[in-house]
């Protein structure tokens, strides 16, 4: 194993057979921003991805790599005075990222999305037609209610 010199915390990693991989976590100059790193050589070298959405990202918790070009990432962002769950995606290998618009009943969910997987009904992984996420608690609720959501995104 090779140690990667990084100031922060990694939370999730996925590497494809082709050697392209992504890792997400929290770090950056402030130590409080969501970060995404990519490798194209099986982990020998990693570089930080930029061009993330203009929301303040507090942390990225998990990711689902569909293929070399398409990746979904979930976590927490700030919105005004509060926090909200966020999902972002890239369809060009991390050159640009967009916020995935979740249904309105999930938009009030706070504080975060903790996990994501892409699993189709045949049991095969890496299918953007069937994305499952879990995390957070419902707005206006004093108890943390875990929610599971399945969506189809393109």
Phi, psi and omega in degrees: 000144177251130178282134177259122181284105185214133178262102183155200180228130173269141180245332183205148180216144172216132179232130179278165177302331181289350181094357176275131182210166181223148174225141181234157178177213182226140182176232180079184182299318181279343186077002185233030179236147176291137181230149175229128176244152182229146171236146175238005183230035176072020176099002177296318177225150181230147174223149182282137177266141180243198180062035176283161179305155187284008173281153175283117182264122178276318177195151171253131185260325187203164178214159175226115181266114180281312179202190184298338185252332189247123181221139173246138181229138178237156180176216184231139173230167174262143177221104184067236181267355185241189179242154176213156176292147179220144171230132176235161180215156171232146176235015179224036175072023176096004178292326175215155183227146178230149173287132175274122181279115180272161178303154187301328181290345176264345184292336176270003182286130175226160001266342186198169166259129187258334186211150178216144172214153180239102188223128177266175188290343177277356180093002178277141178277173172065060179229107183288357175284340185223092182251128181247133177228157179212149175147180172069187170221159184286142177301149180065022179240135179275345180256147176279110178258117178286136179239143174244131181227135175245131179220166176244123182232148176228000000 
